[in-house]
PDB file of C-alpha atoms in Angstrom:
ATOM      1  CA  LEU L 241      12.673   4.462  41.431  1.00 54.00           C
ATOM      2  CA  SER L 242      11.681   7.915  40.389  1.00 50.00           C
ATOM      3  CA  PRO L 243       8.071   9.099  40.543  1.00 52.00           C
ATOM      4  CA  PRO L 244       6.075   9.051  37.302  1.00 53.00           C
ATOM      5  CA  ARG L 245       6.595  12.159  35.207  1.00 56.00           C
ATOM      6  CA  MET L 246       3.525  14.278  34.688  1.00 50.00           C
ATOM      7  CA  ALA L 247       2.925  15.574  31.199  1.00 53.00           C
ATOM      8  CA  SER L 248       3.218  19.302  31.066  1.00 51.00           C
ATOM      9  CA  THR L 249       0.848  21.446  29.086  1.00 51.00           C
ATOM     10  CA  SER L 250       3.697  22.367  26.733  1.00 53.00           C
ATOM     11  CA  GLU L 251       3.896  18.703  25.607  1.00 55.00           C
ATOM     12  CA  GLU L 252       0.199  18.436  24.766  1.00 72.00           C
ATOM     13  CA  PRO L 253       0.359  20.349  21.448  1.00 74.00           C
ATOM     14  CA  VAL L 254       3.174  18.055  20.302  1.00 76.00           C
ATOM     15  CA  GLY L 255       1.048  14.993  21.095  1.00 85.00           C
ATOM     16  CA  ILE L 256      -1.936  16.447  19.262  1.00 90.00           C
ATOM     17  CA  LEU L 257       0.226  17.407  16.298  1.00 91.00           C
ATOM     18  CA  THR L 258       1.725  13.919  16.185  1.00 88.00           C
ATOM     19  CA  HIS L 259      -1.739  12.363  16.244  1.00 87.00           C
ATOM     20  CA  LEU L 260      -3.022  14.674  13.498  1.00 91.00           C
ATOM     21  CA  LEU L 261       0.033  13.932  11.377  1.00 90.00           C
ATOM     22  CA  SER L 262      -0.511  10.207  11.874  1.00 87.00           C
ATOM     23  CA  VAL L 263      -4.135  10.481  10.769  1.00 90.00           C
ATOM     24  CA  ALA L 264      -3.270  12.676   7.779  1.00 93.00           C
ATOM     25  CA  THR L 265      -0.513  10.375   6.540  1.00 92.00           C
ATOM     26  CA  THR L 266      -2.808   7.366   6.936  1.00 92.00           C
ATOM     27  CA  VAL L 267      -5.539   9.012   4.856  1.00 94.00           C
ATOM     28  CA  VAL L 268      -3.083  10.111   2.165  1.00 96.00           C
ATOM     29  CA  SER L 269      -1.471   6.661   2.022  1.00 96.00           C
ATOM     30  CA  VAL L 270      -4.804   4.898   1.596  1.00 95.00           C
ATOM     31  CA  ALA L 271      -5.759   7.405  -1.131  1.00 96.00           C
ATOM     32  CA  VAL L 272      -2.502   6.617  -2.945  1.00 97.00           C
ATOM     33  CA  PHE L 273      -3.153   2.868  -2.630  1.00 97.00           C
ATOM     34  CA  LEU L 274      -6.662   3.328  -4.042  1.00 97.00           C
ATOM     35  CA  SER L 275      -5.523   5.478  -6.984  1.00 97.00           C
ATOM     36  CA  PRO L 276      -5.036   2.539  -9.411  1.00 97.00           C
ATOM     37  CA  TRP L 277      -8.542   1.206  -8.675  1.00 97.00           C
ATOM     38  CA  ARG L 278     -10.301   3.004 -11.540  1.00 96.00           C
ATOM     39  CA  MET L 279      -7.626   2.003 -14.037  1.00 96.00           C
ATOM     40  CA  ILE L 280      -7.847  -1.660 -13.041  1.00 95.00           C
ATOM     41  CA  GLN L 281     -11.648  -1.548 -13.292  1.00 96.00           C
ATOM     42  CA  ARG L 282     -11.366   0.039 -16.734  1.00 96.00           C
ATOM     43  CA  MET L 283      -8.945  -2.706 -17.787  1.00 94.00           C
ATOM     44  CA  ARG L 284     -11.447  -5.304 -16.588  1.00 94.00           C
ATOM     45  CA  VAL L 285     -14.301  -3.749 -18.560  1.00 95.00           C
ATOM     46  CA  GLU L 286     -12.255  -3.269 -21.733  1.00 94.00           C
ATOM     47  CA  LYS L 287     -10.468  -6.619 -21.268  1.00 92.00           C
ATOM     48  CA  THR L 288      -7.082  -5.119 -22.078  1.00 91.00           C
ATOM     49  CA  THR L 289      -4.132  -3.860 -20.064  1.00 90.00           C
ATOM     50  CA  MET L 290      -3.795  -0.988 -22.535  1.00 87.00           C
ATOM     51  CA  SER L 291      -0.051  -1.677 -22.882  1.00 85.00           C
ATOM     52  CA  ALA L 292       0.416  -0.750 -19.216  1.00 87.00           C
ATOM     53  CA  SER L 293       3.057  -2.431 -17.061  1.00 88.00           C
ATOM     54  CA  ILE L 294       2.447  -4.539 -13.987  1.00 90.00           C
ATOM     55  CA  ALA L 295       5.650  -3.112 -12.441  1.00 90.00           C
ATOM     56  CA  PRO L 296       3.972  -0.325 -10.390  1.00 93.00           C
ATOM     57  CA  TYR L 297       1.550  -2.817  -8.839  1.00 94.00           C
ATOM     58  CA  VAL L 298       4.362  -5.230  -8.017  1.00 93.00           C
ATOM     59  CA  ALA L 299       6.404  -2.381  -6.524  1.00 94.00           C
ATOM     60  CA  MET L 300       3.423  -1.254  -4.450  1.00 96.00           C
ATOM     61  CA  THR L 301       2.847  -4.785  -3.151  1.00 95.00           C
ATOM     62  CA  LEU L 302       6.490  -5.350  -2.246  1.00 95.00           C
ATOM     63  CA  GLY L 303       6.931  -1.896  -0.710  1.00 96.00           C
ATOM     64  CA  CYS L 304       3.842  -2.252   1.453  1.00 97.00           C
ATOM     65  CA  THR L 305       4.852  -5.769   2.471  1.00 97.00           C
ATOM     66  CA  SER L 306       8.262  -4.462   3.571  1.00 97.00           C
ATOM     67  CA  TRP L 307       6.731  -1.622   5.594  1.00 97.00           C
ATOM     68  CA  LEU L 308       4.120  -4.010   7.021  1.00 97.00           C
ATOM     69  CA  THR L 309       6.868  -6.324   8.239  1.00 97.00           C
ATOM     70  CA  TYR L 310       8.808  -3.414   9.714  1.00 98.00           C
ATOM     71  CA  GLY L 311       5.662  -2.148  11.443  1.00 96.00           C
ATOM     72  CA  GLN L 312       5.132  -5.580  12.983  1.00 97.00           C
ATOM     73  CA  ILE L 313       8.724  -5.743  14.187  1.00 98.00           C
ATOM     74  CA  ILE L 314       8.602  -2.355  15.923  1.00 97.00           C
ATOM     75  CA  GLY L 315       4.999  -2.797  17.067  1.00 96.00           C
ATOM     76  CA  ASN L 316       3.587   0.220  15.229  1.00 93.00           C
ATOM     77  CA  VAL L 317      -0.113  -0.431  14.654  1.00 91.00           C
ATOM     78  CA  THR L 318      -0.515   2.486  12.224  1.00 89.00           C
ATOM     79  CA  LEU L 319       2.234   1.169   9.943  1.00 93.00           C
ATOM     80  CA  VAL L 320       0.757  -2.304  10.071  1.00 95.00           C
ATOM     81  CA  VAL L 321      -2.826  -1.285   9.292  1.00 93.00           C
ATOM     82  CA  VAL L 322      -1.982   1.146   6.497  1.00 95.00           C
ATOM     83  CA  ASN L 323       0.455  -1.178   4.791  1.00 97.00           C
ATOM     84  CA  LEU L 324      -1.777  -4.202   5.224  1.00 97.00           C
ATOM     85  CA  ALA L 325      -4.386  -2.291   3.218  1.00 97.00           C
ATOM     86  CA  GLY L 326      -1.764  -1.321   0.623  1.00 97.00           C
ATOM     87  CA  ALA L 327      -0.358  -4.842   0.311  1.00 97.00           C
ATOM     88  CA  THR L 328      -3.853  -6.305  -0.004  1.00 97.00           C
ATOM     89  CA  LEU L 329      -4.793  -3.837  -2.725  1.00 97.00           C
ATOM     90  CA  GLY L 330      -1.445  -4.427  -4.447  1.00 96.00           C
ATOM     91  CA  VAL L 331      -2.044  -8.176  -4.540  1.00 94.00           C
ATOM     92  CA  TYR L 332      -5.547  -7.561  -5.899  1.00 96.00           C
ATOM     93  CA  TYR L 333      -4.172  -5.245  -8.623  1.00 95.00           C
ATOM     94  CA  CYS L 334      -1.517  -7.826  -9.586  1.00 91.00           C
ATOM     95  CA  ILE L 335      -4.072 -10.645  -9.746  1.00 91.00           C
ATOM     96  CA  MET L 336      -6.481  -8.563 -11.827  1.00 93.00           C
ATOM     97  CA  PHE L 337      -3.700  -7.367 -14.139  1.00 91.00           C
ATOM     98  CA  HIS L 338      -2.461 -10.920 -14.648  1.00 87.00           C
ATOM     99  CA  SER L 339      -5.970 -12.199 -15.378  1.00 88.00           C
ATOM    100  CA  ILE L 340      -6.462  -9.489 -18.025  1.00 89.00           C
ATOM    101  CA  ALA L 341      -2.994  -9.563 -19.612  1.00 86.00           C
ATOM    102  CA  THR L 342      -2.698 -11.397 -22.898  1.00 81.00           C
ATOM    103  CA  GLU L 343       1.072 -11.859 -22.604  1.00 77.00           C
ATOM    104  CA  LYS L 344       1.320 -13.789 -19.331  1.00 70.00           C
ATOM    105  CA  ASP L 345       5.057 -14.553 -19.640  1.00 61.00           C
ATOM    106  CA  GLY L 346       6.044 -10.872 -19.534  1.00 67.00           C
ATOM    107  CA  VAL L 347       3.835 -10.301 -16.518  1.00 66.00           C
ATOM    108  CA  LYS L 348       5.334 -13.291 -14.690  1.00 65.00           C
ATOM    109  CA  LYS L 349       8.899 -12.186 -15.490  1.00 63.00           C
ATOM    110  CA  THR L 350       8.230  -8.700 -14.136  1.00 66.00           C
ATOM    111  CA  PHE L 351       6.747 -10.137 -10.956  1.00 61.00           C
ATOM    112  CA  VAL L 352       9.698 -12.494 -10.432  1.00 61.00           C
ATOM    113  CA  LEU L 353      12.197  -9.688 -11.087  1.00 63.00           C
ATOM    114  CA  GLY L 354      10.346  -7.569  -8.522  1.00 62.00           C
ATOM    115  CA  LEU L 355      10.820 -10.310  -5.934  1.00 60.00           C
ATOM    116  CA  LEU L 356      14.570 -10.278  -6.502  1.00 55.00           C
TER     117      LEU L 356
END
């Protein structure tokens, strides 16, 4: 067995940079996941989907669910936490959109196609 390797001072900036990058990407990702919030709230108030499509919300939900699963497989807590938030918000957006939409069949078809 070899003795434990001591971290050199030249490796410390890389560790700090990696941590800062992790924090920055987490903040940006959560901001992106929250960006539809105002639109969904406006749809709720006006009781119309304003001819918008549910497709972006379905894509967000499925994308985050995929990354969440991958994060669980590789044991990356940051991926899991960020994408759990995104998937949860995506499900909320889909539920709210569906409850507001007047043409439920089109919404259901888009959701099913997204699952394929």
